[in-house]
Amino acid sequence: MKFIISLDQGTTSSRSILFNSKGEEVYVAQKEFKQFFPKSGWVEHDPNEIISTQMETLREVIHHSKKLDGEVIALGITNQRETIVAWQKSTGKAIYNAIVWQDTRTSDFCRTIKESYGDLIKKSTGLIVDSYFSGSKAKWILDNVEEASQLAEAQDLAFGTIDSWLIWNLTDGMTHATDVSNASRTMLFDIHELSWKQELLDIFGIPAHTLPKVMNSSDQYGSTLVEGLAIPICSAIGDQQAALFGQCCFTEGQAKNTYGTGCFMLLNTGKKPVASNSGLLSTVGWRIGKETTYALEGSVFVAGAAIQWLRDGLKILNDASESEALALSAGDTSELIVVPAFAGLGAPYWDMFARGAILGITRDTGRAEITKATLESLALQVRDVLLAMTKDSKIDLASLNVDGGASSNNFLMQFQSDVLNKPIDRPVCKESTALGAAFLAGIEVGLWTLNDLVNIRKSERVFNPQMENNVVEQKVQKWNKAIERVKNWVD
Ligand SMILES: Nc1ncnc2c1ncn2[C@@H]1O[C@H](COP(=O)(O)OP(=O)(O)O)[C@@H](O)[C@H]1O
Ligand SMILES: O=P(O)(O)OC[C@H](O)CO
């Protein structure tokens, strides 16, 4: 049997997953790592812990694979996107913590460039000016980390999204590369030309020599030596695009929604980017051979992270999975709205200055009700994104494929189906993201063709709408009112 290993470097954990040549998940190793919140709105990760947790899980999976009769033929990489690492090329040492996609420290800078450059940036990158993307975070490092500008002057500074950081470490500093899908999230990359754009580098003050080489999503990224095995790295792709691929949304008009730390809905728009007028992003899906596939994306910054906040911040849950039973035990929440805008609002609102709120509290509001309203907020955010997506693409989806940690919550999936008035289709393989990276690596080594993969996806459960229209309407009205109240909160 031939195996492929995917490294899935997410916002809250590093995972390695072993897939067999039927695309079945054989073994998963996972390690959580520390989140740093040094100041209000700042979110950082330790780049060394990212590598150590990822390598521990990789070694665990390799140990397991050695007990099986077979050979690991390729490694695929998928990762939290936009998060930026800066390191010294000559020593390989990171010079600052990774600045995470959720970090809003560059909001003010982004506001200052939005008016003059917003149109240019949208036209060439498909993105809306926001602190979410990597460009302003890299600029912050150059402006604020003492050694950064000296290293840049000496041509000894490297920037990279997490895929680049992993590839650099896995290849012992031989390869400084990224793929088109990750590059398309930096705000420095022209998605039509598929190259770094000098005009954008000038706006952010980023020297071109600090940036990685941009490669295909299925490609030869070099090889890594782990536990005595030399394994070729054959794919790199941002995690949301990987999930679209792993859900077998290979053709125009197919979409998926992932419920992880954030929520990300992506629609395959075919071989050309579709510009959005409704607050969505045009982004590169993947590139295989000479063919690029584009996607429209609605990014919601806080989804599963709101459940983590219930667990770790408010301490009203011991475990995220408890939220389902608790929500089912709750009383009426038709007037209770939680808006988890902890890091501003993403699609379709794009308000870096919005903040979270709980509205409609009464004397009988308790932990069950707050949990239920928080889960409902995930689905209501997704509803807003789907409305925008339908408007921009003119595609009315027949059903929505879902995945990610919080998609295991049946209460949430049922409520999602209710507020979208659409079937929600959850697959057997819960690791769509990792599967997407494995598919792309498998294509590169000739294990599969796209045609082999078309029918590989199997549904585990389909949720159909049950709630009465007027109940949905009432909830949506309250939600819209709450969104208006939280906008532009921070002065
Ligand atoms: N049963 C559940 N109900 C609601 N949320 C959940 C559940 N299980 C996991 N989560 C949430 O899902 C997220 C983890 O999902 P995952 O896809 O691993 O995220 P990421 O890739 O962003 O690290 C966490 O934020 C967690 O709070
Ligand atoms: O780590 P995840 O799965 O929450 O994904 C993060 C996204 O890639 C951010 O854009």
mmCIF file of N, CA and C in Angstrom, residues 219-338:
data_model
loop_
_atom_site.group_PDB
_atom_site.id
_atom_site.type_symbol
_atom_site.label_atom_id
_atom_site.label_comp_id
_atom_site.label_asym_id
_atom_site.label_seq_id
_atom_site.Cartn_x
_atom_site.Cartn_y
_atom_site.Cartn_z
ATOM 1 N N ASP A 219 3.516 20.469 -6.663
ATOM 2 C CA ASP A 219 4.836 20.831 -7.197
ATOM 3 C C ASP A 219 5.924 20.082 -6.419
ATOM 4 N N GLN A 220 7.173 20.261 -6.839
ATOM 5 C CA GLN A 220 8.311 19.620 -6.156
ATOM 6 C C GLN A 220 8.964 20.647 -5.245
ATOM 7 N N TYR A 221 8.699 20.540 -3.947
ATOM 8 C CA TYR A 221 9.220 21.521 -2.987
ATOM 9 C C TYR A 221 10.512 21.052 -2.311
ATOM 10 N N GLY A 222 11.105 19.999 -2.805
ATOM 11 C CA GLY A 222 12.304 19.462 -2.159
ATOM 12 C C GLY A 222 11.929 18.261 -1.317
ATOM 13 N N SER A 223 12.915 17.757 -0.562
ATOM 14 C CA SER A 223 12.544 16.576 0.229
ATOM 15 C C SER A 223 12.997 16.754 1.672
ATOM 16 N N THR A 224 12.360 15.995 2.551
ATOM 17 C CA THR A 224 12.666 16.103 3.974
ATOM 18 C C THR A 224 13.123 14.756 4.507
ATOM 19 N N LEU A 225 14.042 14.809 5.452
ATOM 20 C CA LEU A 225 14.542 13.573 6.046
ATOM 21 C C LEU A 225 13.997 13.466 7.468
ATOM 22 N N VAL A 226 13.097 12.513 7.697
ATOM 23 C CA VAL A 226 12.536 12.324 9.043
ATOM 24 C C VAL A 226 12.570 10.852 9.398
ATOM 25 N N GLU A 227 13.031 10.561 10.609
ATOM 26 C CA GLU A 227 13.072 9.181 11.105
ATOM 27 C C GLU A 227 13.694 8.240 10.075
ATOM 28 N N GLY A 228 14.756 8.717 9.426
ATOM 29 C CA GLY A 228 15.466 7.862 8.470
ATOM 30 C C GLY A 228 14.798 7.758 7.105
ATOM 31 N N LEU A 229 13.662 8.439 6.922
ATOM 32 C CA LEU A 229 12.990 8.379 5.613
ATOM 33 C C LEU A 229 13.175 9.699 4.871
ATOM 34 N N ALA A 230 13.510 9.617 3.584
ATOM 35 C CA ALA A 230 13.548 10.836 2.757
ATOM 36 C C ALA A 230 12.216 10.902 2.017
ATOM 37 N N ILE A 231 11.432 11.946 2.325
ATOM 38 C CA ILE A 231 10.090 12.021 1.723
ATOM 39 C C ILE A 231 9.995 13.304 0.890
ATOM 40 N N PRO A 232 9.552 13.185 -0.377
ATOM 41 C CA PRO A 232 9.405 14.398 -1.189
ATOM 42 C C PRO A 232 8.178 15.213 -0.762
ATOM 43 N N ILE A 233 8.367 16.546 -0.707
ATOM 44 C CA ILE A 233 7.247 17.444 -0.380
ATOM 45 C C ILE A 233 6.603 17.818 -1.712
ATOM 46 N N CYS A 234 5.345 17.405 -1.912
ATOM 47 C CA CYS A 234 4.755 17.512 -3.257
ATOM 48 C C CYS A 234 3.536 18.413 -3.340
ATOM 49 N N SER A 235 3.159 19.040 -2.230
ATOM 50 C CA SER A 235 2.091 20.039 -2.347
ATOM 51 C C SER A 235 2.199 21.047 -1.229
ATOM 52 N N ALA A 236 1.686 22.243 -1.515
ATOM 53 C CA ALA A 236 1.506 23.279 -0.489
ATOM 54 C C ALA A 236 0.265 24.040 -0.901
ATOM 55 N N ILE A 237 -0.600 24.325 0.076
ATOM 56 C CA ILE A 237 -1.858 25.017 -0.249
ATOM 57 C C ILE A 237 -2.459 25.558 1.051
ATOM 58 N N GLY A 238 -3.031 26.753 0.980
ATOM 59 C CA GLY A 238 -3.696 27.335 2.143
ATOM 60 C C GLY A 238 -4.841 26.436 2.593
ATOM 61 N N ASP A 239 -5.105 26.423 3.900
ATOM 62 C CA ASP A 239 -6.033 25.390 4.398
ATOM 63 C C ASP A 239 -7.460 25.501 3.850
ATOM 64 N N GLN A 240 -7.923 26.710 3.580
ATOM 65 C CA GLN A 240 -9.308 26.812 3.106
ATOM 66 C C GLN A 240 -9.447 26.372 1.655
ATOM 67 N N GLN A 241 -8.450 26.701 0.859
ATOM 68 C CA GLN A 241 -8.458 26.223 -0.526
ATOM 69 C C GLN A 241 -8.291 24.705 -0.534
ATOM 70 N N ALA A 242 -7.467 24.200 0.406
ATOM 71 C CA ALA A 242 -7.263 22.746 0.497
ATOM 72 C C ALA A 242 -8.581 22.048 0.818
ATOM 73 N N ALA A 243 -9.365 22.644 1.713
ATOM 74 C CA ALA A 243 -10.648 22.026 2.072
ATOM 75 C C ALA A 243 -11.589 22.004 0.866
ATOM 76 N N LEU A 244 -11.552 23.061 0.050
ATOM 77 C CA LEU A 244 -12.393 23.091 -1.160
ATOM 78 C C LEU A 244 -11.994 21.935 -2.075
ATOM 79 N N PHE A 245 -10.691 21.714 -2.190
ATOM 80 C CA PHE A 245 -10.173 20.627 -3.029
ATOM 81 C C PHE A 245 -10.514 19.266 -2.397
ATOM 82 N N GLY A 246 -10.335 19.174 -1.078
ATOM 83 C CA GLY A 246 -10.590 17.918 -0.360
ATOM 84 C C GLY A 246 -12.068 17.540 -0.344
ATOM 85 N N GLN A 247 -12.940 18.541 -0.515
ATOM 86 C CA GLN A 247 -14.388 18.266 -0.601
ATOM 87 C C GLN A 247 -14.780 17.957 -2.050
ATOM 88 N N CYS A 248 -13.765 17.797 -2.891
ATOM 89 C CA CYS A 248 -13.963 17.466 -4.316
ATOM 90 C C CYS A 248 -14.780 18.523 -5.061
ATOM 91 N N CYS A 249 -14.633 19.786 -4.661
ATOM 92 C CA CYS A 249 -15.314 20.875 -5.379
ATOM 93 C C CYS A 249 -14.397 21.311 -6.524
ATOM 94 N N PHE A 250 -14.204 20.406 -7.486
ATOM 95 C CA PHE A 250 -13.238 20.647 -8.556
ATOM 96 C C PHE A 250 -13.813 21.509 -9.670
ATOM 97 N N THR A 251 -15.159 21.575 -9.729
ATOM 98 C CA THR A 251 -15.749 22.304 -10.859
ATOM 99 C C THR A 251 -16.454 23.572 -10.414
ATOM 100 N N GLU A 252 -16.533 24.498 -11.356
ATOM 101 C CA GLU A 252 -17.144 25.803 -11.138
ATOM 102 C C GLU A 252 -18.539 25.628 -10.533
ATOM 103 N N GLY A 253 -18.837 26.427 -9.514
ATOM 104 C CA GLY A 253 -20.184 26.388 -8.938
ATOM 105 C C GLY A 253 -20.282 25.491 -7.709
ATOM 106 N N GLN A 254 -19.196 24.792 -7.337
ATOM 107 C CA GLN A 254 -19.246 23.950 -6.138
ATOM 108 C C GLN A 254 -18.639 24.702 -4.952
ATOM 109 N N ALA A 255 -19.213 24.511 -3.755
ATOM 110 C CA ALA A 255 -18.767 25.296 -2.591
ATOM 111 C C ALA A 255 -18.667 24.442 -1.345
ATOM 112 N N LYS A 256 -17.870 24.945 -0.398
ATOM 113 C CA LYS A 256 -17.782 24.300 0.927
ATOM 114 C C LYS A 256 -17.704 25.385 1.991
ATOM 115 N N ASN A 257 -18.053 25.000 3.214
ATOM 116 C CA ASN A 257 -17.871 25.906 4.343
ATOM 117 C C ASN A 257 -17.165 25.153 5.461
ATOM 118 N N THR A 258 -16.082 25.747 5.959
ATOM 119 C CA THR A 258 -15.299 25.110 7.035
ATOM 120 C C THR A 258 -15.515 25.848 8.343
ATOM 121 N N TYR A 259 -15.865 25.105 9.404
ATOM 122 C CA TYR A 259 -16.066 25.697 10.725
ATOM 123 C C TYR A 259 -14.883 25.335 11.609
ATOM 124 N N GLY A 260 -13.817 26.149 11.538
ATOM 125 C CA GLY A 260 -12.661 25.952 12.417
ATOM 126 C C GLY A 260 -12.613 27.093 13.406
ATOM 127 N N THR A 261 -11.417 27.624 13.649
ATOM 128 C CA THR A 261 -11.269 28.802 14.500
ATOM 129 C C THR A 261 -12.141 29.918 13.930
ATOM 130 N N GLY A 262 -12.025 30.120 12.612
ATOM 131 C CA GLY A 262 -12.933 31.010 11.882
ATOM 132 C C GLY A 262 -13.835 30.160 11.005
ATOM 133 N N CYS A 263 -14.611 30.819 10.167
ATOM 134 C CA CYS A 263 -15.485 30.102 9.242
ATOM 135 C C CYS A 263 -15.174 30.605 7.842
ATOM 136 N N PHE A 264 -14.972 29.701 6.917
ATOM 137 C CA PHE A 264 -14.552 30.134 5.591
ATOM 138 C C PHE A 264 -15.366 29.410 4.531
ATOM 139 N N MET A 265 -16.164 30.203 3.786
ATOM 140 C CA MET A 265 -16.932 29.614 2.696
ATOM 141 C C MET A 265 -16.215 29.930 1.385
ATOM 142 N N LEU A 266 -15.955 28.904 0.603
ATOM 143 C CA LEU A 266 -15.306 29.111 -0.688
ATOM 144 C C LEU A 266 -16.129 28.487 -1.796
ATOM 145 N N LEU A 267 -16.224 29.236 -2.896
ATOM 146 C CA LEU A 267 -16.948 28.771 -4.079
ATOM 147 C C LEU A 267 -15.971 28.719 -5.250
ATOM 148 N N ASN A 268 -15.904 27.578 -5.900
ATOM 149 C CA ASN A 268 -15.044 27.447 -7.083
ATOM 150 C C ASN A 268 -15.654 28.286 -8.206
ATOM 151 N N THR A 269 -14.870 29.280 -8.700
ATOM 152 C CA THR A 269 -15.396 30.136 -9.780
ATOM 153 C C THR A 269 -14.722 29.846 -11.111
ATOM 154 N N GLY A 270 -13.994 28.751 -11.197
ATOM 155 C CA GLY A 270 -13.427 28.342 -12.486
ATOM 156 C C GLY A 270 -12.081 28.971 -12.776
ATOM 157 N N LYS A 271 -11.807 29.172 -14.052
ATOM 158 C CA LYS A 271 -10.436 29.534 -14.474
ATOM 159 C C LYS A 271 -10.156 31.039 -14.439
ATOM 160 N N LYS A 272 -11.168 31.825 -14.061
ATOM 161 C CA LYS A 272 -10.958 33.291 -13.980
ATOM 162 C C LYS A 272 -11.443 33.803 -12.634
ATOM 163 N N PRO A 273 -10.754 34.822 -12.067
ATOM 164 C CA PRO A 273 -11.268 35.378 -10.814
ATOM 165 C C PRO A 273 -12.578 36.144 -11.052
ATOM 166 N N VAL A 274 -13.512 36.020 -10.124
ATOM 167 C CA VAL A 274 -14.773 36.782 -10.200
ATOM 168 C C VAL A 274 -14.656 37.907 -9.178
ATOM 169 N N ALA A 275 -14.838 39.155 -9.631
ATOM 170 C CA ALA A 275 -14.723 40.287 -8.696
ATOM 171 C C ALA A 275 -16.007 40.382 -7.874
ATOM 172 N N SER A 276 -15.863 40.708 -6.593
ATOM 173 C CA SER A 276 -17.037 40.788 -5.723
ATOM 174 C C SER A 276 -17.455 42.233 -5.491
ATOM 175 N N ASN A 277 -18.759 42.460 -5.460
ATOM 176 C CA ASN A 277 -19.280 43.782 -5.078
ATOM 177 C C ASN A 277 -19.953 43.710 -3.724
ATOM 178 N N SER A 278 -19.848 42.562 -3.065
ATOM 179 C CA SER A 278 -20.600 42.364 -1.827
ATOM 180 C C SER A 278 -19.723 41.984 -0.645
ATOM 181 N N GLY A 279 -18.453 42.367 -0.693
ATOM 182 C CA GLY A 279 -17.596 42.127 0.470
ATOM 183 C C GLY A 279 -16.966 40.750 0.510
ATOM 184 N N LEU A 280 -16.913 40.065 -0.633
ATOM 185 C CA LEU A 280 -16.204 38.773 -0.649
ATOM 186 C C LEU A 280 -14.825 38.975 -1.265
ATOM 187 N N LEU A 281 -13.976 37.972 -1.125
ATOM 188 C CA LEU A 281 -12.618 38.052 -1.663
ATOM 189 C C LEU A 281 -12.523 37.172 -2.907
ATOM 190 N N SER A 282 -11.757 37.642 -3.899
ATOM 191 C CA SER A 282 -11.424 36.758 -5.028
ATOM 192 C C SER A 282 -10.042 36.231 -4.708
ATOM 193 N N THR A 283 -9.878 34.953 -4.844
ATOM 194 C CA THR A 283 -8.621 34.377 -4.389
ATOM 195 C C THR A 283 -8.225 33.213 -5.281
ATOM 196 N N VAL A 284 -6.932 32.850 -5.215
ATOM 197 C CA VAL A 284 -6.502 31.690 -6.005
ATOM 198 C C VAL A 284 -6.884 30.425 -5.240
ATOM 199 N N GLY A 285 -7.527 29.502 -5.935
ATOM 200 C CA GLY A 285 -7.876 28.223 -5.312
ATOM 201 C C GLY A 285 -6.644 27.324 -5.285
ATOM 202 N N TRP A 286 -6.165 26.988 -6.486
ATOM 203 C CA TRP A 286 -4.969 26.140 -6.609
ATOM 204 C C TRP A 286 -4.455 26.242 -8.032
ATOM 205 N N ARG A 287 -3.232 25.797 -8.217
ATOM 206 C CA ARG A 287 -2.676 25.715 -9.567
ATOM 207 C C ARG A 287 -2.037 24.349 -9.728
ATOM 208 N N ILE A 288 -2.471 23.650 -10.784
ATOM 209 C CA ILE A 288 -1.909 22.332 -11.108
ATOM 210 C C ILE A 288 -1.451 22.412 -12.553
ATOM 211 N N GLY A 289 -0.206 22.076 -12.813
ATOM 212 C CA GLY A 289 0.315 22.196 -14.187
ATOM 213 C C GLY A 289 0.194 23.637 -14.650
ATOM 214 N N LYS A 290 -0.479 23.831 -15.800
ATOM 215 C CA LYS A 290 -0.594 25.205 -16.319
ATOM 216 C C LYS A 290 -1.975 25.778 -16.031
ATOM 217 N N GLU A 291 -2.760 25.125 -15.187
ATOM 218 C CA GLU A 291 -4.142 25.556 -14.984
ATOM 219 C C GLU A 291 -4.375 26.106 -13.570
ATOM 220 N N THR A 292 -4.884 27.335 -13.519
ATOM 221 C CA THR A 292 -5.184 27.960 -12.230
ATOM 222 C C THR A 292 -6.689 27.955 -12.017
ATOM 223 N N THR A 293 -7.114 27.582 -10.821
ATOM 224 C CA THR A 293 -8.534 27.628 -10.462
ATOM 225 C C THR A 293 -8.712 28.705 -9.405
ATOM 226 N N TYR A 294 -9.750 29.528 -9.588
ATOM 227 C CA TYR A 294 -9.988 30.637 -8.663
ATOM 228 C C TYR A 294 -11.207 30.348 -7.789
ATOM 229 N N ALA A 295 -11.333 31.134 -6.713
ATOM 230 C CA ALA A 295 -12.475 30.963 -5.806
ATOM 231 C C ALA A 295 -12.954 32.322 -5.297
ATOM 232 N N LEU A 296 -14.225 32.356 -4.926
ATOM 233 C CA LEU A 296 -14.760 33.498 -4.171
ATOM 234 C C LEU A 296 -14.793 33.036 -2.727
ATOM 235 N N GLU A 297 -14.421 33.928 -1.805
ATOM 236 C CA GLU A 297 -14.354 33.503 -0.404
ATOM 237 C C GLU A 297 -15.051 34.486 0.522
ATOM 238 N N GLY A 298 -15.787 33.949 1.465
ATOM 239 C CA GLY A 298 -16.327 34.746 2.567
ATOM 240 C C GLY A 298 -15.617 34.307 3.834
ATOM 241 N N SER A 299 -14.845 35.237 4.454
ATOM 242 C CA SER A 299 -14.065 34.867 5.643
ATOM 243 C C SER A 299 -14.698 35.463 6.890
ATOM 244 N N VAL A 300 -15.054 34.598 7.826
ATOM 245 C CA VAL A 300 -15.604 35.029 9.115
ATOM 246 C C VAL A 300 -14.512 34.772 10.140
ATOM 247 N N PHE A 301 -14.103 35.805 10.879
ATOM 248 C CA PHE A 301 -12.903 35.677 11.711
ATOM 249 C C PHE A 301 -13.099 34.800 12.948
ATOM 250 N N VAL A 302 -14.261 34.863 13.557
ATOM 251 C CA VAL A 302 -14.452 34.129 14.812
ATOM 252 C C VAL A 302 -15.629 33.166 14.672
ATOM 253 N N ALA A 303 -15.336 31.875 14.777
ATOM 254 C CA ALA A 303 -16.383 30.853 14.750
ATOM 255 C C ALA A 303 -16.098 29.900 15.924
ATOM 256 N N GLY A 304 -15.352 28.811 15.670
ATOM 257 C CA GLY A 304 -14.977 27.907 16.764
ATOM 258 C C GLY A 304 -14.246 28.647 17.883
ATOM 259 N N ALA A 305 -13.564 29.748 17.531
ATOM 260 C CA ALA A 305 -12.854 30.534 18.552
ATOM 261 C C ALA A 305 -13.831 31.080 19.590
ATOM 262 N N ALA A 306 -15.078 31.302 19.201
ATOM 263 C CA ALA A 306 -16.077 31.783 20.163
ATOM 264 C C ALA A 306 -16.408 30.667 21.161
ATOM 265 N N ILE A 307 -16.362 29.433 20.686
ATOM 266 C CA ILE A 307 -16.632 28.290 21.581
ATOM 267 C C ILE A 307 -15.431 28.105 22.525
ATOM 268 N N GLN A 308 -14.238 28.354 21.988
ATOM 269 C CA GLN A 308 -13.040 28.318 22.848
ATOM 270 C C GLN A 308 -13.129 29.389 23.928
ATOM 271 N N TRP A 309 -13.672 30.535 23.551
ATOM 272 C CA TRP A 309 -13.822 31.630 24.520
ATOM 273 C C TRP A 309 -14.821 31.224 25.623
ATOM 274 N N LEU A 310 -15.884 30.514 25.252
ATOM 275 C CA LEU A 310 -16.831 30.024 26.270
ATOM 276 C C LEU A 310 -16.103 29.065 27.220
ATOM 277 N N ARG A 311 -15.193 28.263 26.613
ATOM 278 C CA ARG A 311 -14.479 27.251 27.405
ATOM 279 C C ARG A 311 -13.366 27.886 28.246
ATOM 280 N N ASP A 312 -12.489 28.662 27.606
ATOM 281 C CA ASP A 312 -11.280 29.144 28.289
ATOM 282 C C ASP A 312 -11.450 30.522 28.917
ATOM 283 N N GLY A 313 -12.267 31.362 28.294
ATOM 284 C CA GLY A 313 -12.448 32.722 28.797
ATOM 285 C C GLY A 313 -13.531 32.755 29.874
ATOM 286 N N LEU A 314 -14.741 32.389 29.500
ATOM 287 C CA LEU A 314 -15.860 32.434 30.453
ATOM 288 C C LEU A 314 -15.899 31.203 31.357
ATOM 289 N N LYS A 315 -15.233 30.136 30.928
ATOM 290 C CA LYS A 315 -15.196 28.864 31.664
ATOM 291 C C LYS A 315 -16.591 28.312 31.922
ATOM 292 N N ILE A 316 -17.470 28.430 30.915
ATOM 293 C CA ILE A 316 -18.800 27.840 31.089
ATOM 294 C C ILE A 316 -18.914 26.498 30.363
ATOM 295 N N LEU A 317 -17.821 26.066 29.767
ATOM 296 C CA LEU A 317 -17.761 24.724 29.168
ATOM 297 C C LEU A 317 -16.442 24.088 29.587
ATOM 298 N N ASN A 318 -16.451 22.756 29.759
ATOM 299 C CA ASN A 318 -15.180 22.069 29.990
ATOM 300 C C ASN A 318 -14.542 21.673 28.668
ATOM 301 N N ASP A 319 -15.416 21.469 27.685
ATOM 302 C CA ASP A 319 -14.954 20.973 26.405
ATOM 303 C C ASP A 319 -15.894 21.516 25.322
ATOM 304 N N ALA A 320 -15.320 21.810 24.130
ATOM 305 C CA ALA A 320 -16.150 22.395 23.053
ATOM 306 C C ALA A 320 -17.350 21.501 22.729
ATOM 307 N N SER A 321 -17.150 20.183 22.817
ATOM 308 C CA SER A 321 -18.226 19.270 22.410
ATOM 309 C C SER A 321 -19.430 19.324 23.358
ATOM 310 N N GLU A 322 -19.210 19.810 24.606
ATOM 311 C CA GLU A 322 -20.340 19.956 25.552
ATOM 312 C C GLU A 322 -21.373 20.965 25.066
ATOM 313 N N SER A 323 -20.943 21.847 24.152
ATOM 314 C CA SER A 323 -21.820 22.946 23.737
ATOM 315 C C SER A 323 -23.101 22.437 23.084
ATOM 316 N N GLU A 324 -23.034 21.276 22.453
ATOM 317 C CA GLU A 324 -24.215 20.761 21.747
ATOM 318 C C GLU A 324 -25.344 20.424 22.738
ATOM 319 N N ALA A 325 -25.033 19.615 23.746
ATOM 320 C CA ALA A 325 -26.056 19.216 24.720
ATOM 321 C C ALA A 325 -26.554 20.432 25.498
ATOM 322 N N LEU A 326 -25.634 21.332 25.818
ATOM 323 C CA LEU A 326 -26.004 22.514 26.587
ATOM 324 C C LEU A 326 -26.984 23.380 25.779
ATOM 325 N N ALA A 327 -26.692 23.555 24.487
ATOM 326 C CA ALA A 327 -27.570 24.372 23.635
ATOM 327 C C ALA A 327 -28.954 23.726 23.539
ATOM 328 N N LEU A 328 -28.972 22.408 23.448
ATOM 329 C CA LEU A 328 -30.265 21.719 23.329
ATOM 330 C C LEU A 328 -31.081 21.833 24.615
ATOM 331 N N SER A 329 -30.398 22.066 25.759
ATOM 332 C CA SER A 329 -31.111 22.174 27.036
ATOM 333 C C SER A 329 -31.568 23.614 27.314
ATOM 334 N N ALA A 330 -31.165 24.555 26.442
ATOM 335 C CA ALA A 330 -31.416 25.980 26.734
ATOM 336 C C ALA A 330 -32.871 26.369 26.498
ATOM 337 N N GLY A 331 -33.245 27.462 27.168
ATOM 338 C CA GLY A 331 -34.585 28.011 26.949
ATOM 339 C C GLY A 331 -34.618 28.828 25.669
ATOM 340 N N ASP A 332 -35.672 29.609 25.515
ATOM 341 C CA ASP A 332 -35.873 30.426 24.314
ATOM 342 C C ASP A 332 -34.739 31.457 24.163
ATOM 343 N N THR A 333 -34.150 31.526 22.976
ATOM 344 C CA THR A 333 -33.096 32.536 22.760
ATOM 345 C C THR A 333 -33.460 33.445 21.583
ATOM 346 N N SER A 334 -34.764 33.548 21.299
ATOM 347 C CA SER A 334 -35.130 34.317 20.105
ATOM 348 C C SER A 334 -34.741 35.791 20.211
ATOM 349 N N GLU A 335 -34.581 36.284 21.444
ATOM 350 C CA GLU A 335 -34.227 37.709 21.614
ATOM 351 C C GLU A 335 -32.754 37.875 21.991
ATOM 352 N N LEU A 336 -32.076 36.747 22.207
ATOM 353 C CA LEU A 336 -30.690 36.823 22.692
ATOM 354 C C LEU A 336 -29.720 36.662 21.522
ATOM 355 N N ILE A 337 -28.836 37.645 21.374
ATOM 356 C CA ILE A 337 -27.868 37.598 20.265
ATOM 357 C C ILE A 337 -26.452 37.779 20.809
ATOM 358 N N VAL A 338 -25.560 36.868 20.412
ATOM 359 C CA VAL A 338 -24.135 37.053 20.689
ATOM 360 C C VAL A 338 -23.484 37.421 19.352
#
